[in-house]
């Protein structure tokens, strides 16, 4: 199993048109994206074979990608189909071909696979487009590696200190029990006895402080899902896909899907603003973590409340070593958290 075998978001579908190419970067690979004359997303190396110009700075000409420097045009399979300076007598050579990448579209995203191997299909965003649900989408750049981002998104203890009052109140700690399970390279946390301490929205979300349903999930290799169900029927989901741009830099696509009943559209601006604020705080604390890690090295001291981190770090270490973490023995433990 190779990290390059997985599907990663390269851009949002709405960003990609038939008129203009778009640059993207995945794991240090420069990619030019465009739509051919059928509307299908095409991904090729962002480098003209002729004189090394960026193809993403060019244009789309009759479904082909045209270089901005000398106008060389490439077909959807990466082959050179025209060289203007050669005129109509141009005869392409088999060696004149760009590296191409597989693409697929799902949930309003264009996904790219860097190496053409059988792999897990991208997970669908939970409840996106389902009747009764509203949706907010956000994109942020993190100065952090993918596993550190994934750990943060399903790490409940940090919320009290990084997001005080907005997400949690420090003055009202509550004891929770978490059933932490690792299976088939995924990590699941099912919380029990959680009923209060939801920051400034506590009265709206759970006024009577009854026990709620709360689960956090990590799925290979970069997908996290946080789910809250409240006793009055309110339902809130946070899905994050952490895309490895290059060493030390990760692009995170966040989808918030929620059903607040009659309050959906009234809540939308509050969901957007609050999410921007919370993710911005995560961006800053993760940048601090990366800065310290670069200086001192990746040396973490963990306790029982970090069990999900330990599992994710082990899983991602295996992926970097091209091993299959789905073969790890399943584990399930109960952990006490104070939040």
Coordinates of C-alpha atoms in Angstrom, one line a residue:
X1 CA 0.0 0.0 0.0
X2 CA 1.5 3.3 -1.1
X3 CA 0.3 6.8 -0.1
X4 CA 0.2 7.7 -3.8
X5 CA -2.4 5.0 -4.5
X6 CA -5.1 6.9 -2.7
X7 CA -7.6 9.4 -4.1
X8 CA -7.0 13.0 -3.0
X9 CA -9.0 16.2 -3.7
X10 CA -7.3 18.3 -6.3
X11 CA -9.9 21.1 -6.5
X12 CA -13.6 21.8 -6.3
X13 CA -15.6 20.8 -9.3
X14 CA -17.0 24.3 -9.7
X15 CA -13.5 25.7 -10.1
X16 CA -12.7 23.6 -13.2
X17 CA -14.1 24.9 -16.5
X18 CA -13.7 24.1 -20.2
X19 CA -12.0 27.5 -20.8
X20 CA -9.1 27.6 -18.4
X21 CA -6.8 25.1 -16.8
X22 CA -6.2 25.1 -13.0
X23 CA -2.9 24.3 -11.1
X24 CA -2.9 21.9 -8.2
X25 CA -0.2 20.2 -6.1
X26 CA -0.4 16.8 -4.5
X27 CA 2.5 15.3 -2.5
X28 CA 4.9 17.7 -4.3
X29 CA 3.6 16.7 -7.8
X30 CA 2.7 19.7 -10.0
X31 CA -0.6 19.0 -11.8
X32 CA -2.5 20.9 -14.4
X33 CA -6.3 20.2 -14.5
X34 CA -8.8 21.1 -17.2
X35 CA -12.0 19.8 -18.8
X36 CA -11.9 18.2 -22.2
X37 CA -14.6 18.8 -24.8
X38 CA -16.9 16.3 -23.1
X39 CA -16.6 18.0 -19.8
X40 CA -14.5 15.3 -18.2
X41 CA -11.8 16.4 -15.8
X42 CA -8.3 15.7 -17.1
X43 CA -5.1 15.8 -15.0
X44 CA -1.6 16.0 -16.4
X45 CA 1.9 17.0 -15.3
X46 CA 2.1 20.8 -15.1
X47 CA 5.1 21.1 -17.4
X48 CA 5.3 21.5 -21.2
X49 CA 7.7 19.0 -22.7
X50 CA 9.0 21.7 -25.1
X51 CA 10.6 24.4 -22.9
X52 CA 9.2 23.7 -19.4
X53 CA 6.5 26.3 -19.2
X54 CA 3.6 25.8 -16.7
X55 CA 0.7 24.4 -18.7
X56 CA -1.7 25.6 -16.0
X57 CA -0.9 29.1 -17.1
X58 CA -2.1 28.3 -20.7
X59 CA -5.6 27.8 -22.1
X60 CA -8.0 25.1 -23.2
X61 CA -8.3 25.0 -27.0
X62 CA -11.0 22.8 -28.5
X63 CA -10.8 20.4 -25.6
X64 CA -7.0 20.3 -25.7
X65 CA -4.5 22.0 -23.3
X66 CA -2.4 24.7 -25.0
X67 CA 0.9 25.8 -23.6
X68 CA 1.3 29.6 -23.0
X69 CA 4.8 29.8 -24.3
X70 CA 4.8 28.3 -27.8
X71 CA 1.3 27.0 -28.1
X72 CA 2.0 23.2 -28.0
X73 CA -1.3 21.4 -27.6
X74 CA -1.9 18.3 -25.6
X75 CA -4.8 15.8 -25.8
X76 CA -6.6 14.2 -22.9
X77 CA -4.1 11.3 -22.9
X78 CA -1.2 13.6 -22.6
X79 CA -0.1 13.2 -26.2
X80 CA 1.1 16.2 -28.3
X81 CA -1.6 16.8 -30.9
X82 CA -0.3 20.1 -32.4
X83 CA 2.9 22.2 -32.6
X84 CA 1.9 25.5 -34.3
X85 CA 5.5 26.3 -35.5
X86 CA 5.5 23.0 -37.4
X87 CA 2.2 23.7 -39.2
X88 CA -0.2 21.0 -40.4
X89 CA 2.7 18.7 -41.4
X90 CA 3.6 18.0 -37.8
X91 CA 4.0 14.3 -37.0
X92 CA 3.9 13.5 -33.3
X93 CA 6.3 11.0 -31.8
X94 CA 5.2 8.4 -29.2
X95 CA 7.8 9.7 -26.8
X96 CA 6.1 13.2 -26.8
X97 CA 3.6 12.4 -24.1
X98 CA 2.9 13.9 -20.7
X99 CA 2.3 11.9 -17.6
X100 CA -1.5 11.7 -16.9
X101 CA -3.4 10.9 -13.7
X102 CA -6.7 9.3 -13.1
X103 CA -9.6 11.6 -12.1
X104 CA -13.0 11.2 -10.7
X105 CA -15.7 13.6 -9.4
X106 CA -17.7 13.1 -6.3
X107 CA -19.5 15.4 -3.8
X108 CA -18.5 18.5 -5.8
X109 CA -14.8 17.6 -5.7
X110 CA -12.3 16.6 -8.4
X111 CA -10.2 13.7 -7.1
X112 CA -6.8 12.6 -8.5
X113 CA -4.9 9.4 -8.0
X114 CA -1.1 9.9 -8.4
X115 CA -0.3 6.2 -9.1
X116 CA -2.6 4.0 -11.1
X117 CA -3.2 1.2 -8.6
X118 CA -6.3 -0.4 -7.2
X119 CA -7.1 1.5 -4.0
X120 CA -9.9 2.5 -1.6
X121 CA -12.4 4.7 -3.3
X122 CA -12.9 8.2 -1.7
X123 CA -15.5 8.2 1.1
X124 CA -18.6 10.1 0.5
X125 CA -19.3 13.2 2.6
X126 CA -22.0 12.1 5.1
X127 CA -25.5 13.6 4.6
X128 CA -24.4 15.9 1.8
X129 CA -27.4 16.6 -0.4
X130 CA -29.7 14.6 1.8
X131 CA -33.2 16.2 2.2
X132 CA -33.5 18.4 5.3
X133 CA -29.7 19.1 5.5
X134 CA -27.9 22.4 4.9
X135 CA -24.2 22.5 3.9
X136 CA -21.2 24.8 4.4
X137 CA -17.8 24.1 2.7
X138 CA -14.5 25.7 3.8
X139 CA -10.9 25.3 2.6
X140 CA -7.8 26.1 4.7
X141 CA -4.1 25.7 4.4
X142 CA -2.4 24.1 7.4
X143 CA 1.4 24.3 8.1
X144 CA 1.2 20.7 9.3
X145 CA 1.4 17.1 8.1
X146 CA -1.7 15.0 7.3
X147 CA -1.6 12.8 10.4
X148 CA -1.2 15.7 12.7
X149 CA -4.2 17.4 11.1
X150 CA -6.3 14.2 11.3
X151 CA -5.4 13.8 14.9
X152 CA -6.5 17.4 15.7
X153 CA -9.8 17.0 14.0
X154 CA -10.9 14.1 16.3
X155 CA -9.1 15.3 19.4
X156 CA -11.6 16.4 21.9
X157 CA -9.3 17.5 24.8
X158 CA -7.8 20.4 22.9
X159 CA -11.2 22.0 22.3
X160 CA -11.3 23.4 25.8
X161 CA -8.0 25.3 25.5
X162 CA -7.8 26.2 21.8
X163 CA -11.5 27.1 21.4
X164 CA -12.5 28.4 24.9
X165 CA -16.1 29.5 25.2
X166 CA -16.8 29.1 21.5
X167 CA -16.7 25.3 21.6
X168 CA -16.2 24.5 25.3
X169 CA -16.3 26.2 28.7
X170 CA -13.2 25.7 30.8
X171 CA -15.2 26.3 34.0
X172 CA -17.6 23.4 33.3
X173 CA -15.5 20.2 32.8
X174 CA -17.4 17.0 32.3
X175 CA -16.3 13.4 32.6
X176 CA -16.8 11.4 29.4
X177 CA -16.1 7.8 28.6
X178 CA -14.7 7.1 25.1
X179 CA -14.7 3.7 23.5
X180 CA -11.6 3.9 21.2
X181 CA -11.4 1.2 18.5
X182 CA -8.9 0.6 15.8
X183 CA -10.0 -1.7 13.0
X184 CA -8.9 -2.2 9.4
X185 CA -6.7 0.9 9.5
X186 CA -9.5 3.1 10.8
X187 CA -10.1 4.6 14.2
X188 CA -13.5 5.1 15.9
X189 CA -14.3 6.9 19.1
X190 CA -17.8 6.5 20.6
X191 CA -18.4 8.9 23.6
X192 CA -20.7 8.1 26.4
X193 CA -22.2 10.3 29.2
X194 CA -21.8 13.6 27.2
X195 CA -24.6 16.0 28.0
X196 CA -23.2 19.6 28.4
X197 CA -20.3 22.0 27.7
X198 CA -21.0 23.0 24.1
X199 CA -19.8 26.6 24.5
X200 CA -21.9 29.6 23.5
X201 CA -24.4 27.3 21.7
X202 CA -25.1 25.0 24.6
X203 CA -28.7 26.3 25.2
X204 CA -29.5 26.0 21.5
X205 CA -28.0 22.6 21.0
X206 CA -28.9 20.8 24.3
X207 CA -30.8 23.1 26.6
X208 CA -32.0 20.3 28.9
X209 CA -28.5 18.7 29.1
X210 CA -29.6 15.2 28.2
X211 CA -27.0 12.7 27.0
X212 CA -26.2 13.1 23.3
X213 CA -24.8 10.8 20.6
X214 CA -21.2 11.7 19.7
X215 CA -18.8 9.8 17.5
X216 CA -15.5 10.6 15.9
X217 CA -14.0 8.6 13.0
X218 CA -10.7 8.5 11.1
X219 CA -10.6 6.6 7.8
X220 CA -7.6 5.8 5.6
X221 CA -5.7 7.8 4.7
X222 CA -6.9 11.3 5.4
X223 CA -10.7 11.4 6.1
X224 CA -12.2 12.4 9.5
X225 CA -15.9 12.6 10.5
X226 CA -17.3 14.1 13.7
X227 CA -21.0 13.5 14.4
X228 CA -23.3 14.9 17.0
X229 CA -27.0 13.9 17.4
X230 CA -29.0 15.8 20.0
X231 CA -32.1 14.6 21.8
X232 CA -34.5 17.1 20.0
X233 CA -33.4 15.8 16.6
X234 CA -30.7 18.3 15.8
X235 CA -27.9 16.7 13.8
X236 CA -24.4 18.1 13.1
X237 CA -21.5 16.6 11.1
X238 CA -18.0 17.9 10.5
X239 CA -16.1 16.1 7.7
X240 CA -12.5 17.0 6.9
X241 CA -10.3 15.7 4.1
X242 CA -6.6 16.5 4.7
X243 CA -4.7 16.7 1.3
X244 CA -0.9 16.4 1.4
X245 CA 0.2 19.4 -0.8
X246 CA 3.9 19.1 -0.1
X247 CA 6.2 18.4 3.0
X248 CA 4.9 20.5 5.9
X249 CA 1.8 21.8 4.0
X250 CA -1.7 20.3 4.0
X251 CA -4.8 21.6 2.3
X252 CA -7.9 20.8 4.4
X253 CA -11.4 20.7 2.8
X254 CA -14.1 20.9 5.5
X255 CA -17.8 20.0 4.9
X256 CA -20.4 20.9 7.6
X257 CA -23.7 19.1 7.1
X258 CA -26.5 19.7 9.6
X259 CA -30.2 19.4 10.2
X260 CA -31.5 22.0 12.6
X261 CA -35.1 21.8 11.3
X262 CA -36.8 25.1 10.9
X263 CA -33.5 26.8 12.0
X264 CA -31.4 25.6 9.1
X265 CA -31.2 28.8 7.1
X266 CA -31.1 31.1 10.1
X267 CA -28.2 29.0 11.5
X268 CA -26.2 29.0 8.3
X269 CA -24.3 32.3 8.7
X270 CA -23.6 31.4 12.4
X271 CA -22.3 27.9 11.3
X272 CA -20.0 29.5 8.7
X273 CA -18.6 32.2 10.9
X274 CA -18.1 29.9 13.9
X275 CA -16.4 27.2 11.8
X276 CA -14.1 29.8 10.2
X277 CA -13.1 31.0 13.7
X278 CA -12.6 27.5 15.1
X279 CA -10.6 26.3 12.1
X280 CA -8.5 29.5 12.2
X281 CA -7.6 28.7 15.8
X282 CA -6.6 25.2 14.7
X283 CA -4.5 26.6 11.9
X284 CA -2.6 28.7 14.4
X285 CA -2.0 26.0 17.0
X286 CA -1.0 23.5 14.4
X287 CA 1.5 26.0 12.9
X288 CA 3.0 26.3 16.4
X289 CA 3.2 22.6 16.8
X290 CA 5.0 22.3 13.4
X291 CA 7.5 25.0 14.3
X292 CA 8.4 23.3 17.6
X293 CA 8.6 19.9 15.9
X294 CA 11.0 21.2 13.3
X295 CA 13.2 22.6 16.0
X296 CA 13.1 19.7 18.5
X297 CA 12.1 16.8 16.4
X298 CA 8.9 14.7 16.6
X299 CA 9.0 13.6 20.2
X300 CA 5.6 13.2 21.8
X301 CA 4.7 12.1 25.3
X302 CA 1.3 10.5 25.4
X303 CA -1.3 9.4 28.1
X304 CA -4.4 7.3 27.9
X305 CA -6.4 10.3 26.6
X306 CA -4.1 10.3 23.5
X307 CA -5.0 6.7 22.4
X308 CA -6.6 7.9 19.1
X309 CA -3.4 9.8 18.3
X310 CA -1.2 6.7 19.0
X311 CA -3.4 4.7 16.6
X312 CA -3.3 7.3 13.8
X313 CA 0.5 7.7 14.1
X314 CA 1.0 4.0 13.9
X315 CA -1.3 3.7 10.9
X316 CA 0.3 6.6 9.0
X317 CA 3.8 5.3 9.8
X318 CA 2.8 2.0 8.2
X319 CA 1.6 3.8 5.1
X320 CA 4.8 5.7 4.8
X321 CA 6.6 2.4 4.9
X322 CA 4.3 1.0 2.2
X323 CA 2.7 -1.5 4.6
X324 CA -1.0 -2.2 4.9
X325 CA -2.4 -1.0 8.3
X326 CA -5.6 -2.9 7.5
X327 CA -3.7 -6.0 8.6
X328 CA -3.2 -4.7 12.2
X329 CA -4.9 -6.6 14.9
X330 CA -8.2 -4.9 15.9
X331 CA -8.2 -3.2 19.3
X332 CA -10.9 -1.7 21.5
X333 CA -10.4 0.1 24.8
X334 CA -12.5 2.4 27.1
X335 CA -10.8 5.7 28.0
X336 CA -11.9 8.3 30.5
X337 CA -11.8 11.9 29.3
X338 CA -12.3 15.2 31.3
X339 CA -13.6 17.9 28.9

